[in-house]
Amino acid sequence: MFKKVLLTLAFILPFASQAATTDPTKLIKQCETKYKADKQKKMDCIAKVKKSASKSTKKEVEKAKKTSSTKVADVKKDAKKDVKATSSKLDSKKADVKKSSTKTKTAVKKQLKAVNVNTASASDLAASLPGIGETKAKAIVDYRKKHVKFKSAKDLEKVTGLGEKSVSSMKKYLKF
C-alpha cells in the first residue's frame, strides 16, 4: 500500500516541477530576445517571469499533493475492502471445513458395527472397524488366509500395521 503511495508521488511531483521549469526558461529566452537593446525592460520581464513561475510551481505542487492524498485515501479504502473480503472468504472456508469434518466424523461413527473378522471381506472390515482403512483391511484378510483364523483380539496384533492401541479401540466391534 505504501509502495503505491510512494510511486504515485514519485510520478506526480517530477512532472509538476518540470512543467513549471520548462515554461519559465522559454519565457526568459523570449524576454532576452525581445528586449535585447533595453537592459532595464529585459530585467523587469525576467523578474515577472520568475515571480509567476514560483507562484505557479507552488500551485502545481499543492495540486499534486492534493491529488496524491486523495489517491492515497482511495488506495487505503481499496486495501481495507480487500482485507475485509479476504477475511470473510477465509471465515466461510473455515466454516465449510468445520462442517465437512463434522459430517465425516458422524458418518464414520454411524457406520461402525460389529463384524466377524474371520469371515468379513476387506471392504466390510474397512467400513465397520474404527481406524481401519482399505490397506489395513487387506492386510488382515491376507494374514487370515496365510495363517490360522483369529481366535482373539490379541491375535490381530500380529498383523503388520496393527498395534495394541488400534486393536483395543476396535475390540467392541470384533466378533470371532
Coordinates of C-alpha atoms in Angstrom, one line a residue:
M1 CA 0.0 0.0 0.0
F2 CA 2.8 2.4 0.9
K3 CA 4.7 1.5 -2.2
K4 CA 1.7 2.6 -4.3
V5 CA 1.7 6.0 -2.5
L6 CA 5.4 6.5 -3.0
L7 CA 5.1 5.5 -6.6
T8 CA 2.3 8.0 -7.1
L9 CA 4.2 10.8 -5.5
A10 CA 7.3 9.8 -7.5
F11 CA 5.4 10.2 -10.7
I12 CA 3.4 13.3 -10.0
L13 CA 5.9 15.6 -8.4
P14 CA 8.6 15.5 -11.0
F15 CA 6.2 16.2 -13.8
A16 CA 4.7 19.1 -11.9
S17 CA 8.1 20.7 -11.3
Q18 CA 9.2 20.0 -14.9
A19 CA 6.2 21.7 -16.3
A20 CA 6.9 24.8 -14.2
T21 CA 10.7 24.9 -15.1
T22 CA 10.3 24.5 -18.8
D23 CA 7.8 27.3 -19.3
P24 CA 9.9 30.0 -17.4
T25 CA 13.0 29.2 -19.3
K26 CA 11.2 29.7 -22.6
L27 CA 9.7 32.9 -21.3
I28 CA 13.1 34.2 -20.1
K29 CA 14.6 33.5 -23.6
Q30 CA 11.7 35.4 -25.1
C31 CA 12.3 38.3 -22.8
E32 CA 16.0 38.3 -23.8
T33 CA 15.3 38.3 -27.5
K34 CA 12.5 40.8 -27.3
Y35 CA 14.4 43.4 -25.1
K36 CA 18.0 43.0 -26.4
A37 CA 18.5 46.7 -26.6
D38 CA 16.9 47.8 -23.4
K39 CA 18.5 46.1 -20.4
Q40 CA 16.0 47.6 -17.8
K41 CA 13.0 46.2 -19.6
K42 CA 14.7 42.8 -20.1
M43 CA 15.4 42.6 -16.3
D44 CA 11.8 43.6 -15.4
C45 CA 10.4 41.0 -17.8
I46 CA 12.7 38.3 -16.4
A47 CA 11.7 39.2 -12.8
K48 CA 8.0 39.0 -13.7
V49 CA 8.5 35.6 -15.3
K50 CA 10.4 34.3 -12.2
K51 CA 7.6 35.5 -9.8
S52 CA 4.8 34.0 -11.9
A53 CA 6.9 30.7 -12.2
S54 CA 7.3 30.4 -8.5
K55 CA 3.6 31.0 -7.8
S56 CA 2.5 28.5 -10.5
T57 CA 5.1 26.0 -9.2
K58 CA 3.7 26.3 -5.7
K59 CA 0.1 25.9 -7.0
E60 CA 1.1 22.8 -9.1
V61 CA 2.9 21.2 -6.1
E62 CA -0.2 21.8 -3.9
K63 CA -2.4 20.3 -6.6
A64 CA -0.1 17.3 -6.8
K65 CA -0.2 16.9 -3.1
K66 CA -4.0 17.1 -3.0
T67 CA -4.4 14.6 -5.8
S68 CA -1.9 12.2 -4.3
S69 CA -3.6 12.5 -0.9
T70 CA -6.9 11.6 -2.4
K71 CA -5.3 8.7 -4.3
V72 CA -3.7 7.6 -1.0
A73 CA -7.1 7.7 0.6
D74 CA -8.6 5.7 -2.3
V75 CA -5.8 3.1 -2.0
K76 CA -6.4 2.8 1.7
K77 CA -10.1 2.3 1.2
D78 CA -9.5 -0.3 -1.5
A79 CA -7.0 -2.1 0.7
K80 CA -9.5 -2.2 3.6
K81 CA -12.1 -3.6 1.3
D82 CA -9.7 -6.2 0.0
V83 CA -8.8 -7.2 3.6
K84 CA -12.4 -7.5 4.6
A85 CA -13.3 -9.5 1.6
T86 CA -10.4 -11.9 2.0
S87 CA -11.1 -12.4 5.7
S88 CA -14.7 -13.1 5.1
K89 CA -13.8 -15.6 2.4
L90 CA -11.4 -17.3 4.8
D91 CA -14.0 -17.4 7.5
S92 CA -16.5 -19.0 5.2
K93 CA -13.9 -21.6 4.1
K94 CA -13.1 -22.3 7.7
A95 CA -16.8 -22.8 8.4
D96 CA -17.1 -25.1 5.4
V97 CA -14.1 -27.2 6.6
K98 CA -15.6 -27.5 10.1
K99 CA -19.0 -28.6 8.6
S100 CA -17.4 -31.2 6.3
S101 CA -15.2 -32.6 9.0
T102 CA -18.1 -33.0 11.4
K103 CA -20.1 -34.6 8.7
T104 CA -17.4 -37.2 8.0
K105 CA -16.8 -37.9 11.7
T106 CA -20.5 -38.5 12.3
A107 CA -20.8 -40.6 9.2
V108 CA -17.9 -42.8 10.3
K109 CA -19.5 -43.3 13.7
K110 CA -22.8 -44.3 12.3
Q111 CA -21.2 -46.9 10.0
L112 CA -19.3 -48.7 12.8
K113 CA -20.8 -52.1 13.6
A114 CA -19.7 -55.5 15.0
V115 CA -18.1 -57.7 12.3
N116 CA -16.7 -61.2 12.2
V117 CA -13.0 -60.8 11.5
N118 CA -12.7 -64.4 10.2
T119 CA -15.5 -64.1 7.5
A120 CA -15.7 -60.4 6.5
S121 CA -14.3 -59.1 3.3
A122 CA -11.7 -56.3 3.3
S123 CA -14.3 -53.7 2.3
D124 CA -16.6 -54.8 5.1
L125 CA -13.7 -54.6 7.6
A126 CA -12.7 -51.1 6.4
A127 CA -16.3 -49.9 6.6
S128 CA -17.1 -51.4 10.0
L129 CA -14.0 -51.0 12.2
P130 CA -12.6 -47.7 13.5
G131 CA -9.1 -46.8 12.4
I132 CA -9.1 -49.4 9.6
G133 CA -8.7 -48.4 6.0
E134 CA -8.6 -50.4 2.8
T135 CA -4.8 -51.3 3.2
K136 CA -5.1 -52.5 6.8
A137 CA -8.2 -54.4 6.0
K138 CA -6.4 -56.2 3.1
A139 CA -3.5 -56.9 5.5
I140 CA -6.0 -58.5 7.9
V141 CA -7.6 -60.7 5.1
D142 CA -4.1 -61.7 3.8
Y143 CA -2.9 -62.7 7.3
R144 CA -6.1 -64.7 7.8
K145 CA -5.5 -66.6 4.5
K146 CA -1.9 -67.3 5.2
H147 CA -2.3 -68.2 8.9
V148 CA -5.0 -69.7 11.1
K149 CA -8.2 -67.9 11.8
F150 CA -8.2 -65.3 14.5
K151 CA -9.3 -66.5 18.0
S152 CA -9.0 -63.3 20.0
A153 CA -8.2 -59.6 19.6
K154 CA -4.6 -60.4 20.8
D155 CA -4.2 -62.4 17.5
L156 CA -4.9 -59.2 15.5
E157 CA -1.8 -57.5 16.9
K158 CA 0.3 -59.9 14.8
V159 CA -0.9 -58.3 11.6
T160 CA 1.6 -55.7 10.3
G161 CA 0.2 -52.2 10.7
L162 CA -1.9 -53.0 13.7
G163 CA -0.8 -52.4 17.3
E164 CA -2.1 -52.8 20.8
K165 CA -3.7 -49.4 20.7
S166 CA -5.5 -49.7 17.4
V167 CA -6.8 -53.2 18.3
S168 CA -8.0 -52.0 21.8
S169 CA -10.0 -49.2 20.1
M170 CA -11.9 -51.7 17.9
K171 CA -12.4 -54.6 20.4
K172 CA -16.1 -53.8 20.9
Y173 CA -16.7 -54.2 17.2
L174 CA -14.9 -57.6 16.8
K175 CA -16.6 -61.0 16.5
F176 CA -14.7 -64.3 16.2

